């Protein structure tokens, strides 16, 4: 099992040699609280060498999107408005839509990530996976059905100098439904059901589930305390199972954040000598290297699917900011808007609703 640093090091070394890099080298965690029908909430940690200059992009209905540069790429217009985090202003990695469907892409690799089936279907390159899902579907079931039958998924390095696309996807909706989508040696494997609450990183989800089963009757002192991907998955699953029922929305959000805090990397987690060249290589491609403080959990997002809220909590400050999707006009005549440098709001002491800071994209 690879640690965060070893996983990132191996990935970044290859990316540095190939002139590419970014959130596909993440080692992150997604956890889904779906046992209380009134408080269906997901959260995601970004564990990396830096915060990837997150921007919050608000996309209305009716915007033309495509599946990439492939000659057979899919084309569509957004059916549902969404709020999405973009990494380094390059591609979407986390967000939710107005119907209460949320999605998250995390680092993952297991052989070829080019789907071998559905050869006659329109292509969705990995930079567009999240957009395709949030733009077009209201439920996990609808998204899973389309991915199985209507498109072909292809992981492709993006035409920028720091992004690679080894990733897998977690999606969830306001009913509590969930799915994990991975490509293993060219085969798309989908784990669909409410029981799939936690996703981390390699190995394959099938192997993760086999390991998790060993802890089905574990007590607290038997739960692993490390930060390897399998250890985070076991611990987050255990903690979710033992959360008390919340009395309020705020309690539910806070309870889930307590689970996320228990699987975080402190900023500046010590690195070994083999990692220093990798961190230096990443700094060359980072747009804001002054914010790269070493290995750590740089931010957490929280998607409250029951109440239509999307929260962003930066490790650079104790406060958090959010938007309420019910306050957003997603009509087709509205512009795409963006809150650039979202991490800066935390650093400057902002707290609360930041929707008024969204500016039209020119």
Coordinates of C-alpha atoms in Angstrom, one line a residue:
X1 CA 0.0 0.0 0.0
X2 CA 1.4 3.3 -1.0
X3 CA 1.5 6.3 1.4
X4 CA 0.4 9.7 0.2
X5 CA 4.0 10.8 -0.3
X6 CA 5.1 7.7 -2.2
X7 CA 1.9 7.8 -4.4
X8 CA 2.4 11.4 -5.2
X9 CA 6.1 11.0 -5.7
X10 CA 5.8 8.2 -8.1
X11 CA 3.1 10.0 -10.0
X12 CA 4.8 13.4 -10.0
X13 CA 8.2 12.0 -11.1
X14 CA 6.5 10.6 -14.2
X15 CA 4.7 13.8 -14.7
X16 CA 7.7 15.9 -14.3
X17 CA 9.6 13.8 -16.8
X18 CA 6.6 14.1 -19.2
X19 CA 6.0 17.8 -18.5
X20 CA 2.6 17.3 -16.9
X21 CA 1.0 17.4 -13.4
X22 CA -1.9 18.3 -11.2
X23 CA -4.9 17.0 -9.3
X24 CA -4.8 13.7 -10.9
X25 CA -1.8 13.2 -8.6
X26 CA -4.0 13.9 -5.6
X27 CA -4.4 11.5 -2.7
X28 CA -7.7 12.5 -1.3
X29 CA -10.8 11.2 0.5
X30 CA -14.5 11.4 -0.2
X31 CA -17.0 10.5 2.6
X32 CA -20.8 10.4 2.3
X33 CA -23.2 10.7 5.2
X34 CA -26.4 9.2 3.9
X35 CA -28.0 7.5 6.8
X36 CA -30.2 10.5 7.9
X37 CA -32.8 11.3 5.2
X38 CA -33.0 14.9 6.3
X39 CA -29.2 15.4 6.2
X40 CA -27.7 13.9 3.1
X41 CA -24.2 15.4 3.0
X42 CA -20.9 14.5 1.3
X43 CA -17.4 15.9 1.9
X44 CA -14.0 15.7 0.2
X45 CA -10.4 16.4 1.4
X46 CA -7.7 17.6 -1.0
X47 CA -4.4 16.1 0.1
X48 CA -1.6 17.4 -2.0
X49 CA 1.6 19.5 -2.1
X50 CA -0.4 22.7 -2.5
X51 CA -3.9 24.1 -2.8
X52 CA -4.0 24.1 -6.6
X53 CA -5.5 27.6 -6.6
X54 CA -9.1 26.5 -6.5
X55 CA -11.8 28.6 -8.3
X56 CA -15.5 28.2 -7.9
X57 CA -17.3 28.2 -11.3
X58 CA -21.0 28.7 -11.5
X59 CA -22.5 27.3 -14.7
X60 CA -26.1 28.0 -15.8
X61 CA -28.3 25.8 -18.0
X62 CA -27.8 25.9 -21.8
X63 CA -24.0 26.2 -21.9
X64 CA -22.3 24.2 -24.7
X65 CA -19.8 21.7 -23.5
X66 CA -17.8 18.9 -25.1
X67 CA -16.1 15.7 -24.1
X68 CA -12.6 16.8 -25.2
X69 CA -10.5 17.1 -28.3
X70 CA -11.1 13.6 -29.7
X71 CA -12.7 13.6 -33.2
X72 CA -15.5 11.5 -31.7
X73 CA -16.0 13.6 -28.5
X74 CA -19.5 14.1 -27.2
X75 CA -21.2 17.5 -27.3
X76 CA -24.1 18.7 -25.1
X77 CA -25.7 21.7 -23.5
X78 CA -26.0 21.8 -19.8
X79 CA -29.4 20.6 -18.5
X80 CA -28.7 21.6 -14.9
X81 CA -26.8 24.4 -13.3
X82 CA -23.9 23.6 -11.1
X83 CA -21.2 25.0 -8.8
X84 CA -17.8 23.3 -9.3
X85 CA -14.2 23.7 -8.0
X86 CA -11.7 24.0 -10.9
X87 CA -8.0 23.1 -10.1
X88 CA -5.5 25.8 -11.3
X89 CA -8.2 27.2 -13.5
X90 CA -7.9 24.2 -15.7
X91 CA -10.5 21.5 -15.1
X92 CA -13.4 20.6 -12.8
X93 CA -12.6 18.3 -9.8
X94 CA -15.4 18.7 -7.3
X95 CA -18.9 20.1 -7.2
X96 CA -22.7 19.7 -7.2
X97 CA -25.6 20.6 -9.4
X98 CA -29.0 22.2 -8.7
X99 CA -30.7 18.8 -8.5
X100 CA -28.6 17.6 -5.6
X101 CA -26.2 15.4 -7.6
X102 CA -22.5 15.8 -6.4
X103 CA -19.3 14.5 -7.9
X104 CA -15.6 14.2 -7.0
X105 CA -12.6 13.1 -9.0
X106 CA -9.7 11.7 -6.9
X107 CA -6.3 10.3 -7.9
X108 CA -6.4 6.7 -9.1
X109 CA -4.5 4.6 -11.6
X110 CA -4.7 0.9 -12.4
X111 CA -3.4 0.0 -15.9
X112 CA -4.9 1.6 -19.0
X113 CA -7.6 4.2 -18.4
X114 CA -9.0 4.0 -21.9
X115 CA -12.3 2.2 -21.9
X116 CA -12.1 -0.8 -24.3
X117 CA -15.9 -1.3 -24.6
X118 CA -18.4 1.2 -26.1
X119 CA -16.1 1.8 -29.1
X120 CA -19.0 3.2 -31.2
X121 CA -20.0 5.7 -28.5
X122 CA -19.1 9.4 -28.1
X123 CA -15.9 10.0 -26.2
X124 CA -15.7 11.8 -22.8
X125 CA -12.1 12.6 -22.0
X126 CA -11.2 12.7 -18.3
X127 CA -11.1 16.5 -18.0
X128 CA -14.8 16.4 -18.9
X129 CA -16.0 13.5 -16.8
X130 CA -17.3 15.6 -14.0
X131 CA -18.9 18.2 -16.2
X132 CA -20.7 15.5 -18.2
X133 CA -22.2 14.0 -15.1
X134 CA -23.2 17.2 -13.3
X135 CA -24.4 18.9 -16.5
X136 CA -26.7 16.2 -17.6
X137 CA -28.1 14.2 -14.7
X138 CA -30.2 14.6 -11.6
X139 CA -29.6 11.2 -10.0
X140 CA -26.8 8.7 -9.6
X141 CA -28.9 6.1 -11.3
X142 CA -29.3 8.2 -14.4
X143 CA -25.6 9.0 -14.5
X144 CA -24.6 5.4 -14.1
X145 CA -27.0 4.2 -16.8
X146 CA -25.5 6.8 -19.3
X147 CA -21.9 5.9 -18.4
X148 CA -22.7 2.3 -19.0
X149 CA -24.5 2.6 -22.3
X150 CA -24.1 6.0 -23.9
X151 CA -20.5 7.1 -23.8
X152 CA -16.9 5.9 -23.8
X153 CA -14.5 7.2 -21.1
X154 CA -10.9 8.0 -22.0
X155 CA -8.2 9.3 -19.7
X156 CA -6.1 11.8 -21.6
X157 CA -3.4 14.2 -20.6
X158 CA -4.7 17.7 -21.1
X159 CA -3.1 20.2 -23.5
X160 CA -1.5 22.2 -20.7
X161 CA 1.9 21.8 -19.1
X162 CA 0.9 20.5 -15.7
X163 CA -2.2 18.3 -15.9
X164 CA -2.6 14.5 -16.1
X165 CA -5.7 12.5 -15.8
X166 CA -5.4 9.4 -13.7
X167 CA -8.5 9.5 -11.6
X168 CA -11.7 7.8 -10.5
X169 CA -15.1 9.3 -9.7
X170 CA -17.4 9.3 -6.7
X171 CA -21.0 10.5 -7.2
X172 CA -23.9 10.8 -4.8
X173 CA -27.4 12.3 -4.8
X174 CA -30.0 13.7 -2.5
X175 CA -31.7 10.3 -2.1
X176 CA -28.5 8.9 -0.5
X177 CA -27.6 6.9 -3.6
X178 CA -23.9 6.5 -4.4
X179 CA -21.6 5.2 -7.0
X180 CA -17.8 4.7 -7.4
X181 CA -16.6 4.6 -11.1
X182 CA -13.1 3.3 -11.9
X183 CA -11.3 2.2 -15.1
X184 CA -9.1 -0.9 -14.4
X185 CA -7.0 -2.1 -17.4
X186 CA -9.5 -0.7 -19.8
X187 CA -12.6 -2.0 -18.1
X188 CA -15.1 0.4 -16.5
X189 CA -16.1 -0.9 -13.0
X190 CA -19.0 0.7 -11.3
X191 CA -19.9 0.1 -7.6
X192 CA -23.5 1.4 -7.3
X193 CA -25.4 1.5 -4.0
X194 CA -25.9 3.4 -0.8
X195 CA -23.3 1.2 1.0
X196 CA -20.4 2.8 -0.9
X197 CA -19.8 5.8 1.4
X198 CA -16.1 6.3 1.3
X199 CA -13.5 6.5 -1.6
X200 CA -9.8 7.2 -1.3
X201 CA -7.1 6.1 -3.8
X202 CA -5.4 2.9 -5.1
X203 CA -5.6 0.0 -4.9
X204 CA -8.8 -0.9 -6.8
X205 CA -12.1 -0.5 -5.0
X206 CA -12.7 -4.2 -5.2
X207 CA -9.5 -4.7 -3.2
X208 CA -10.4 -1.9 -0.8
X209 CA -13.8 -3.5 -0.1
X210 CA -12.1 -6.9 0.6
X211 CA -9.8 -5.2 3.1
X212 CA -12.7 -3.2 4.7
X213 CA -14.5 -6.5 5.3
X214 CA -11.8 -7.5 7.7
X215 CA -12.9 -4.7 10.0
X216 CA -16.6 -5.3 9.9
X217 CA -16.7 -6.2 13.7
X218 CA -13.6 -4.2 14.7
X219 CA -13.5 -2.1 17.9
X220 CA -12.0 1.4 18.0
X221 CA -8.6 0.2 19.1
X222 CA -8.5 -2.2 16.1
X223 CA -9.0 0.5 13.5
X224 CA -5.8 1.5 11.7
X225 CA -4.6 5.0 12.5
X226 CA -2.3 5.6 9.5
X227 CA -2.9 7.7 6.4
X228 CA -2.4 5.2 3.6
X229 CA -5.4 5.0 1.3
X230 CA -6.7 1.7 2.8
X231 CA -6.3 3.0 6.3
X232 CA -8.2 6.2 5.6
X233 CA -11.0 4.3 4.0
X234 CA -11.4 1.9 6.9
X235 CA -11.2 4.7 9.5
X236 CA -13.7 7.0 7.7
X237 CA -16.1 4.1 7.2
X238 CA -15.9 3.3 10.9
X239 CA -16.4 6.9 12.0
X240 CA -19.4 7.4 9.7
X241 CA -21.0 4.2 11.1
X242 CA -20.7 5.5 14.6
X243 CA -21.8 9.1 14.1
X244 CA -24.8 10.1 16.3
X245 CA -28.0 11.3 14.6
X246 CA -27.8 15.1 14.2
X247 CA -30.5 17.3 15.6
X248 CA -29.9 20.1 13.1
X249 CA -28.4 20.8 9.7
X250 CA -25.4 22.5 11.3
X251 CA -24.7 19.6 13.6
X252 CA -24.8 17.1 10.7
X253 CA -22.3 19.2 8.7
X254 CA -20.1 19.5 11.7
X255 CA -20.3 15.8 12.5
X256 CA -19.2 14.9 8.9
X257 CA -16.3 17.4 9.1
X258 CA -15.2 15.7 12.3
X259 CA -14.8 12.5 10.2
X260 CA -12.8 14.4 7.6
X261 CA -10.5 15.9 10.2
X262 CA -9.7 12.5 11.5
X263 CA -8.2 11.5 8.1
X264 CA -6.4 14.7 7.3
X265 CA -2.6 15.2 6.8
X266 CA -1.3 18.1 8.9
X267 CA 0.2 20.8 6.6
X268 CA 3.9 20.2 6.4
X269 CA 3.8 16.4 7.1
X270 CA 7.5 15.4 7.0
X271 CA 8.8 14.2 3.7
X272 CA 11.7 12.0 2.9
X273 CA 14.8 12.9 0.8
X274 CA 13.3 11.2 -2.3
X275 CA 10.3 13.6 -2.2
X276 CA 12.2 16.9 -2.2
X277 CA 13.0 16.8 -6.0
X278 CA 9.3 16.0 -6.7
X279 CA 8.0 19.0 -4.7
X280 CA 10.5 21.2 -6.5
X281 CA 9.3 19.9 -9.8
X282 CA 5.7 20.6 -8.9
X283 CA 6.6 24.2 -7.9
X284 CA 7.7 24.9 -11.5
X285 CA 4.2 24.1 -12.8
X286 CA 2.2 25.7 -9.9
X287 CA 0.7 29.1 -10.7
X288 CA 1.1 30.1 -7.1
X289 CA 4.0 28.2 -5.6
X290 CA 4.1 30.5 -2.6
X291 CA 1.1 28.6 -1.2
X292 CA 2.7 25.2 -1.5
X293 CA 3.6 24.3 2.1
X294 CA 4.5 20.6 1.7
X295 CA 2.4 17.6 2.0
X296 CA -1.0 18.2 3.7
X297 CA -4.7 18.4 3.5
X298 CA -5.2 21.9 1.9
X299 CA -8.9 22.1 1.8
X300 CA -12.2 20.3 2.4
X301 CA -15.5 20.8 0.5
X302 CA -18.9 19.9 1.9
X303 CA -21.9 19.3 -0.4
X304 CA -25.1 19.5 1.6
X305 CA -27.5 17.8 -0.8
X306 CA -30.5 18.1 1.5
X307 CA -30.2 21.8 1.8
X308 CA -28.6 22.9 -1.4
X309 CA -25.4 24.3 0.1
X310 CA -21.8 24.0 -1.1
X311 CA -19.1 24.8 1.5
X312 CA -15.3 25.3 1.1
X313 CA -13.0 25.1 4.1
X314 CA -9.4 26.0 3.6
X315 CA -6.6 24.8 5.9
X316 CA -5.2 28.3 5.7
X317 CA -7.9 29.7 8.1
X318 CA -10.3 28.4 10.7
X319 CA -13.3 29.8 8.9
X320 CA -15.3 28.5 5.9
X321 CA -17.2 30.0 3.0
X322 CA -20.2 28.8 1.0
X323 CA -22.8 29.3 -1.6
X324 CA -26.5 28.4 -1.5
X325 CA -27.7 26.9 -4.8
X326 CA -31.2 28.1 -4.1
X327 CA -29.9 31.7 -4.3
X328 CA -28.4 31.2 -7.7
X329 CA -30.2 32.0 -11.0
X330 CA -29.3 29.1 -13.3
X331 CA -31.5 30.3 -16.2
X332 CA -30.0 29.9 -19.7
X333 CA -29.7 33.6 -20.2
X334 CA -27.3 34.0 -17.3
X335 CA -23.5 34.1 -17.7
X336 CA -21.0 31.6 -16.5
X337 CA -19.6 33.2 -13.3
X338 CA -16.5 32.5 -11.3
X339 CA -15.0 33.2 -7.8
X340 CA -11.3 33.3 -8.6
X341 CA -8.7 32.3 -6.0
X342 CA -11.2 30.9 -3.6
X343 CA -8.5 30.0 -1.1
X344 CA -7.7 33.7 -0.7
X345 CA -11.0 34.4 0.9
X346 CA -10.1 32.1 3.8
X347 CA -6.6 33.7 4.1
X348 CA -8.2 37.2 4.3
X349 CA -10.6 36.1 7.1
X350 CA -13.8 35.8 5.1
X351 CA -16.6 33.6 6.5
X352 CA -20.1 33.0 5.2
X353 CA -21.9 33.3 1.8
X354 CA -19.6 34.5 -1.0
X355 CA -22.0 34.3 -3.9
X356 CA -21.8 38.1 -4.3
X357 CA -18.1 37.7 -5.2
X358 CA -18.9 35.7 -8.3
X359 CA -18.0 37.6 -11.5
X360 CA -19.0 36.9 -15.1
X361 CA -16.4 35.0 -17.1
X362 CA -15.3 37.0 -20.1

